[in-house]
Structures are given as structure tokens and as C-alpha cells.
Amino acid sequence: MKFLTGVLLAITILVSGCSNNNGSIATVNEPQVQVPTINIVSKVTHLSKNEFERVGTQRIQDPKVDDFRNLILKIEIANGKNVTRKELVVPSTIEFRQILTSDRLWFGNEAYQNNENQELSFAERNYVLYYRELTDDKLKELLSPIEFHISWVNINGDKTSMDYKLVDYLVFE
């Protein structure tokens, strides 16, 4: 019996010597694979009266503020410090204009940043759309071919690649 108690005590000492302060078994620390955060904002909003005043409406008969909408697209790759070869491909204004036509897409702006040594990469598109006789469903149908592509390589050399459809994230406010 004393022998069995001694063996159990020795096993207990050996096992507790292999644990860390949290009581879990000690392991070799491996670098954790970091995954960047992808943020997507895709929305259609009404113009404010101030925004409407800046829209050139000379060629429209009886223009109203409700005849126009903002189309806003913002895509961010955040926390990208531990990834390389980030790729963010978003259609240009020219491609948007080909799909929506110049009768619908009146004007807008775009911004893009994808520097290898920066944690944040982003693309933004802000457009003013002529919305008279256009429904939300029809706009979704028109925008359905628009996709954007995001990819990166993690610290282990594994490539992650994803494609997103704009209409899957489109919200009407």
C-alpha cells in the first residue's frame, strides 16, 4: 500500500511539474496565424437638401431631392500587420458607369490605398445616382454583376482569397 501511495505521489509531482500557472499542460508556443478583419459597407442613402443643392439638375424637368440617391461602398482590410501580398480589387468608376450608364451615375469619387507596409488597406466609392423611375430591386439587378476580390498571404505562406458580390451587402436607408 505504501508503495502504491509513493507511486501515485511521484506521478502527481511529475504531472504538476509539466503544467503552467493556469493548470494546463505546457506546450511549445507556435506563432498564431493572423487573419485580417474585413469590413464592408455598401448602402444607398437619400441625399440631404445640402447635397441636392450641389447636384446639377438643369437637364431634368421638375427635379426633386427624392430623384437622387447616394451609393456608398467602403471596403477595409484592417489588422493586416501579419499578412503580406494583400490584394484588394474593386471595380473602377468607369466600370460602374458602364453598368449603370451615365444617365444613372451622375458623378462621384473614389479612394484607394493598399500599401504593403500598412495595416489598413481600403477602397471607397461614393456616387450620386439619378433615381427617378428606378426601384431598389431594379438597382440591385443592375449592380448584381459587380464583385470585388480580396486576398492575402499569412505568415505561414498560406494564401486566402475571397470574392464578394456588392448586392449581398447592399442596404437601403
PDB file of C-alpha atoms in Angstrom:
ATOM      1  CA  MET A   1       0.000   0.000   0.000  1.00  0.00           C
ATOM      2  CA  LYS A   2       2.863   2.379   0.877  1.00  0.00           C
ATOM      3  CA  PHE A   3       4.461   1.525  -2.430  1.00  0.00           C
ATOM      4  CA  LEU A   4       1.256   2.389  -4.352  1.00  0.00           C
ATOM      5  CA  THR A   5       0.909   5.682  -2.451  1.00  0.00           C
ATOM      6  CA  GLY A   6       4.525   6.539  -3.282  1.00  0.00           C
ATOM      7  CA  VAL A   7       3.996   5.815  -6.984  1.00  0.00           C
ATOM      8  CA  LEU A   8       0.846   7.974  -7.067  1.00  0.00           C
ATOM      9  CA  LEU A   9       2.691  10.812  -5.293  1.00  0.00           C
ATOM     10  CA  ALA A  10       5.570  10.608  -7.800  1.00  0.00           C
ATOM     11  CA  ILE A  11       3.157  10.703 -10.755  1.00  0.00           C
ATOM     12  CA  THR A  12       1.351  13.704  -9.250  1.00  0.00           C
ATOM     13  CA  ILE A  13       4.632  15.585  -8.810  1.00  0.00           C
ATOM     14  CA  LEU A  14       5.730  14.795 -12.374  1.00  0.00           C
ATOM     15  CA  VAL A  15       2.411  15.878 -13.895  1.00  0.00           C
ATOM     16  CA  SER A  16       2.227  19.099 -11.882  1.00  0.00           C
ATOM     17  CA  GLY A  17       5.788  19.925 -12.903  1.00  0.00           C
ATOM     18  CA  CYS A  18       4.676  19.906 -16.552  1.00  0.00           C
ATOM     19  CA  SER A  19       1.891  22.424 -16.075  1.00  0.00           C
ATOM     20  CA  ASN A  20       1.984  26.194 -16.357  1.00  0.00           C
ATOM     21  CA  ASN A  21       0.424  28.692 -13.959  1.00  0.00           C
ATOM     22  CA  ASN A  22      -3.030  28.184 -15.447  1.00  0.00           C
ATOM     23  CA  GLY A  23      -3.027  24.487 -14.704  1.00  0.00           C
ATOM     24  CA  SER A  24      -2.902  23.432 -18.346  1.00  0.00           C
ATOM     25  CA  ILE A  25      -0.227  21.245 -19.844  1.00  0.00           C
ATOM     26  CA  ALA A  26       2.727  23.253 -21.122  1.00  0.00           C
ATOM     27  CA  THR A  27       3.136  23.421 -24.894  1.00  0.00           C
ATOM     28  CA  VAL A  28       5.635  24.950 -27.246  1.00  0.00           C
ATOM     29  CA  ASN A  29       4.451  28.399 -28.350  1.00  0.00           C
ATOM     30  CA  GLU A  30       3.740  28.398 -32.068  1.00  0.00           C
ATOM     31  CA  PRO A  31       3.147  31.658 -33.907  1.00  0.00           C
ATOM     32  CA  GLN A  32      -0.557  32.324 -34.186  1.00  0.00           C
ATOM     33  CA  VAL A  33      -1.845  32.780 -37.719  1.00  0.00           C
ATOM     34  CA  GLN A  34      -3.298  36.261 -38.002  1.00  0.00           C
ATOM     35  CA  VAL A  35      -6.374  36.873 -40.106  1.00  0.00           C
ATOM     36  CA  PRO A  36      -7.159  40.457 -41.075  1.00  0.00           C
ATOM     37  CA  THR A  37     -10.574  41.944 -40.405  1.00  0.00           C
ATOM     38  CA  ILE A  38     -12.694  42.604 -43.492  1.00  0.00           C
ATOM     39  CA  ASN A  39     -15.191  45.466 -43.145  1.00  0.00           C
ATOM     40  CA  ILE A  40     -17.755  46.050 -45.887  1.00  0.00           C
ATOM     41  CA  VAL A  41     -20.242  48.914 -46.082  1.00  0.00           C
ATOM     42  CA  SER A  42     -22.498  49.016 -49.112  1.00  0.00           C
ATOM     43  CA  LYS A  43     -25.529  51.272 -48.920  1.00  0.00           C
ATOM     44  CA  VAL A  44     -27.899  53.545 -50.768  1.00  0.00           C
ATOM     45  CA  THR A  45     -28.961  56.679 -48.894  1.00  0.00           C
ATOM     46  CA  HIS A  46     -31.136  59.711 -49.590  1.00  0.00           C
ATOM     47  CA  LEU A  47     -29.415  62.978 -50.397  1.00  0.00           C
ATOM     48  CA  SER A  48     -29.638  65.772 -47.882  1.00  0.00           C
ATOM     49  CA  LYS A  49     -31.016  69.099 -49.092  1.00  0.00           C
ATOM     50  CA  ASN A  50     -27.491  70.496 -48.957  1.00  0.00           C
ATOM     51  CA  GLU A  51     -26.172  67.651 -51.142  1.00  0.00           C
ATOM     52  CA  PHE A  52     -29.087  68.098 -53.548  1.00  0.00           C
ATOM     53  CA  GLU A  53     -28.255  71.792 -53.999  1.00  0.00           C
ATOM     54  CA  ARG A  54     -24.828  70.785 -55.359  1.00  0.00           C
ATOM     55  CA  VAL A  55     -26.284  68.410 -57.967  1.00  0.00           C
ATOM     56  CA  GLY A  56     -26.557  69.906 -61.436  1.00  0.00           C
ATOM     57  CA  THR A  57     -30.223  69.417 -62.276  1.00  0.00           C
ATOM     58  CA  GLN A  58     -30.592  71.706 -65.311  1.00  0.00           C
ATOM     59  CA  ARG A  59     -31.400  68.880 -67.710  1.00  0.00           C
ATOM     60  CA  ILE A  60     -34.192  67.435 -65.533  1.00  0.00           C
ATOM     61  CA  GLN A  61     -37.750  68.671 -65.643  1.00  0.00           C
ATOM     62  CA  ASP A  62     -39.068  69.494 -62.142  1.00  0.00           C
ATOM     63  CA  PRO A  63     -36.134  67.978 -60.158  1.00  0.00           C
ATOM     64  CA  LYS A  64     -36.713  66.912 -56.550  1.00  0.00           C
ATOM     65  CA  VAL A  65     -34.347  65.751 -53.819  1.00  0.00           C
ATOM     66  CA  ASP A  66     -36.010  62.303 -53.913  1.00  0.00           C
ATOM     67  CA  ASP A  67     -34.908  61.924 -57.539  1.00  0.00           C
ATOM     68  CA  PHE A  68     -31.348  61.223 -56.337  1.00  0.00           C
ATOM     69  CA  ARG A  69     -29.541  58.804 -54.027  1.00  0.00           C
ATOM     70  CA  ASN A  70     -26.020  58.252 -52.748  1.00  0.00           C
ATOM     71  CA  LEU A  71     -24.388  54.899 -53.474  1.00  0.00           C
ATOM     72  CA  ILE A  72     -21.661  54.305 -50.893  1.00  0.00           C
ATOM     73  CA  LEU A  73     -19.181  51.427 -50.943  1.00  0.00           C
ATOM     74  CA  LYS A  74     -16.380  51.100 -48.375  1.00  0.00           C
ATOM     75  CA  ILE A  75     -14.167  48.044 -48.079  1.00  0.00           C
ATOM     76  CA  GLU A  76     -11.389  47.755 -45.500  1.00  0.00           C
ATOM     77  CA  ILE A  77      -8.763  45.164 -44.757  1.00  0.00           C
ATOM     78  CA  ALA A  78      -7.856  46.021 -41.153  1.00  0.00           C
ATOM     79  CA  ASN A  79      -5.328  44.421 -38.796  1.00  0.00           C
ATOM     80  CA  GLY A  80      -3.255  43.355 -41.769  1.00  0.00           C
ATOM     81  CA  LYS A  81       0.079  43.690 -39.990  1.00  0.00           C
ATOM     82  CA  ASN A  82       0.968  39.994 -40.128  1.00  0.00           C
ATOM     83  CA  VAL A  83      -0.082  39.324 -43.698  1.00  0.00           C
ATOM     84  CA  THR A  84       1.657  40.019 -46.979  1.00  0.00           C
ATOM     85  CA  ARG A  85       0.672  40.438 -50.599  1.00  0.00           C
ATOM     86  CA  LYS A  86      -2.687  41.976 -49.723  1.00  0.00           C
ATOM     87  CA  GLU A  87      -4.830  42.378 -52.787  1.00  0.00           C
ATOM     88  CA  LEU A  88      -7.979  44.480 -52.933  1.00  0.00           C
ATOM     89  CA  VAL A  89      -9.617  44.675 -56.351  1.00  0.00           C
ATOM     90  CA  VAL A  90     -12.720  46.854 -56.685  1.00  0.00           C
ATOM     91  CA  PRO A  91     -14.367  47.966 -59.936  1.00  0.00           C
ATOM     92  CA  SER A  92     -13.435  51.480 -61.003  1.00  0.00           C
ATOM     93  CA  THR A  93     -15.799  54.373 -61.619  1.00  0.00           C
ATOM     94  CA  ILE A  94     -15.564  53.614 -65.339  1.00  0.00           C
ATOM     95  CA  GLU A  95     -16.798  50.058 -64.728  1.00  0.00           C
ATOM     96  CA  PHE A  96     -19.639  51.315 -62.515  1.00  0.00           C
ATOM     97  CA  ARG A  97     -20.597  53.835 -65.219  1.00  0.00           C
ATOM     98  CA  GLN A  98     -20.640  51.086 -67.880  1.00  0.00           C
ATOM     99  CA  ILE A  99     -23.101  49.082 -65.786  1.00  0.00           C
ATOM    100  CA  LEU A 100     -25.293  51.933 -64.543  1.00  0.00           C
ATOM    101  CA  THR A 101     -24.851  54.239 -67.584  1.00  0.00           C
ATOM    102  CA  SER A 102     -24.194  57.947 -67.372  1.00  0.00           C
ATOM    103  CA  ASP A 103     -27.963  58.545 -67.207  1.00  0.00           C
ATOM    104  CA  ARG A 104     -27.979  56.925 -63.740  1.00  0.00           C
ATOM    105  CA  LEU A 105     -24.487  57.505 -62.343  1.00  0.00           C
ATOM    106  CA  TRP A 106     -24.115  61.265 -62.398  1.00  0.00           C
ATOM    107  CA  PHE A 107     -20.863  61.836 -60.547  1.00  0.00           C
ATOM    108  CA  GLY A 108     -18.801  60.645 -57.636  1.00  0.00           C
ATOM    109  CA  ASN A 109     -15.368  59.966 -56.285  1.00  0.00           C
ATOM    110  CA  GLU A 110     -13.176  57.076 -55.319  1.00  0.00           C
ATOM    111  CA  ALA A 111     -10.259  56.477 -52.992  1.00  0.00           C
ATOM    112  CA  TYR A 112      -7.888  53.533 -52.750  1.00  0.00           C
ATOM    113  CA  GLN A 113      -4.927  52.574 -50.570  1.00  0.00           C
ATOM    114  CA  ASN A 114      -3.170  49.224 -50.456  1.00  0.00           C
ATOM    115  CA  ASN A 115       0.375  49.717 -49.217  1.00  0.00           C
ATOM    116  CA  GLU A 116       2.255  46.558 -48.271  1.00  0.00           C
ATOM    117  CA  ASN A 117       3.680  48.050 -45.066  1.00  0.00           C
ATOM    118  CA  GLN A 118       0.354  49.471 -43.813  1.00  0.00           C
ATOM    119  CA  GLU A 119      -2.044  47.605 -41.520  1.00  0.00           C
ATOM    120  CA  LEU A 120      -5.059  49.131 -43.250  1.00  0.00           C
ATOM    121  CA  SER A 121      -5.999  48.778 -46.900  1.00  0.00           C
ATOM    122  CA  PHE A 122      -9.194  50.293 -48.222  1.00  0.00           C
ATOM    123  CA  ALA A 123     -11.265  51.174 -51.250  1.00  0.00           C
ATOM    124  CA  GLU A 124     -14.121  53.671 -51.296  1.00  0.00           C
ATOM    125  CA  ARG A 125     -16.646  54.574 -53.958  1.00  0.00           C
ATOM    126  CA  ASN A 126     -19.195  57.370 -53.454  1.00  0.00           C
ATOM    127  CA  TYR A 127     -21.627  58.103 -56.267  1.00  0.00           C
ATOM    128  CA  VAL A 128     -24.706  60.226 -56.805  1.00  0.00           C
ATOM    129  CA  LEU A 129     -27.353  58.285 -58.708  1.00  0.00           C
ATOM    130  CA  TYR A 130     -30.335  59.625 -60.599  1.00  0.00           C
ATOM    131  CA  TYR A 131     -33.124  57.547 -59.068  1.00  0.00           C
ATOM    132  CA  ARG A 132     -36.307  58.767 -60.766  1.00  0.00           C
ATOM    133  CA  GLU A 133     -38.227  55.759 -62.153  1.00  0.00           C
ATOM    134  CA  LEU A 134     -35.693  53.423 -60.542  1.00  0.00           C
ATOM    135  CA  THR A 135     -36.628  50.983 -57.779  1.00  0.00           C
ATOM    136  CA  ASP A 136     -34.387  49.401 -55.165  1.00  0.00           C
ATOM    137  CA  ASP A 137     -34.931  45.995 -56.775  1.00  0.00           C
ATOM    138  CA  LYS A 138     -34.017  47.328 -60.215  1.00  0.00           C
ATOM    139  CA  LEU A 139     -30.835  48.899 -58.812  1.00  0.00           C
ATOM    140  CA  LYS A 140     -29.911  45.576 -57.201  1.00  0.00           C
ATOM    141  CA  GLU A 141     -30.443  43.879 -60.541  1.00  0.00           C
ATOM    142  CA  LEU A 142     -28.217  46.427 -62.298  1.00  0.00           C
ATOM    143  CA  LEU A 143     -25.485  46.091 -59.654  1.00  0.00           C
ATOM    144  CA  SER A 144     -25.616  42.276 -59.490  1.00  0.00           C
ATOM    145  CA  PRO A 145     -22.538  41.709 -61.719  1.00  0.00           C
ATOM    146  CA  ILE A 146     -20.314  43.917 -59.541  1.00  0.00           C
ATOM    147  CA  GLU A 147     -17.855  41.933 -57.435  1.00  0.00           C
ATOM    148  CA  PHE A 148     -14.713  42.726 -55.536  1.00  0.00           C
ATOM    149  CA  HIS A 149     -11.790  40.487 -54.692  1.00  0.00           C
ATOM    150  CA  ILE A 150      -9.713  40.316 -51.502  1.00  0.00           C
ATOM    151  CA  SER A 151      -6.706  38.095 -50.873  1.00  0.00           C
ATOM    152  CA  TRP A 152      -3.613  37.909 -48.686  1.00  0.00           C
ATOM    153  CA  VAL A 153      -0.825  35.543 -47.651  1.00  0.00           C
ATOM    154  CA  ASN A 154      -0.418  34.773 -43.926  1.00  0.00           C
ATOM    155  CA  ILE A 155       2.857  34.331 -42.030  1.00  0.00           C
ATOM    156  CA  ASN A 156       2.843  30.593 -42.799  1.00  0.00           C
ATOM    157  CA  GLY A 157       2.708  31.299 -46.545  1.00  0.00           C
ATOM    158  CA  ASP A 158      -0.924  30.210 -46.963  1.00  0.00           C
ATOM    159  CA  LYS A 159      -2.970  32.285 -49.405  1.00  0.00           C
ATOM    160  CA  THR A 160      -6.555  33.228 -48.635  1.00  0.00           C
ATOM    161  CA  SER A 161      -8.698  34.531 -51.472  1.00  0.00           C
ATOM    162  CA  MET A 162     -12.332  35.673 -51.380  1.00  0.00           C
ATOM    163  CA  ASP A 163     -14.785  37.227 -53.817  1.00  0.00           C
ATOM    164  CA  TYR A 164     -17.746  39.309 -52.680  1.00  0.00           C
ATOM    165  CA  LYS A 165     -20.848  40.446 -54.555  1.00  0.00           C
ATOM    166  CA  LEU A 166     -21.775  44.048 -53.857  1.00  0.00           C
ATOM    167  CA  VAL A 167     -25.522  43.299 -53.754  1.00  0.00           C
ATOM    168  CA  ASP A 168     -25.041  40.746 -50.953  1.00  0.00           C
ATOM    169  CA  TYR A 169     -24.082  43.654 -48.676  1.00  0.00           C
ATOM    170  CA  LEU A 170     -26.300  46.373 -50.147  1.00  0.00           C
ATOM    171  CA  VAL A 171     -28.564  48.144 -47.644  1.00  0.00           C
ATOM    172  CA  PHE A 172     -31.161  50.773 -48.492  1.00  0.00           C
ATOM    173  CA  GLU A 173     -31.601  53.528 -45.924  1.00  0.00           C
TER     174      GLU A 173
END
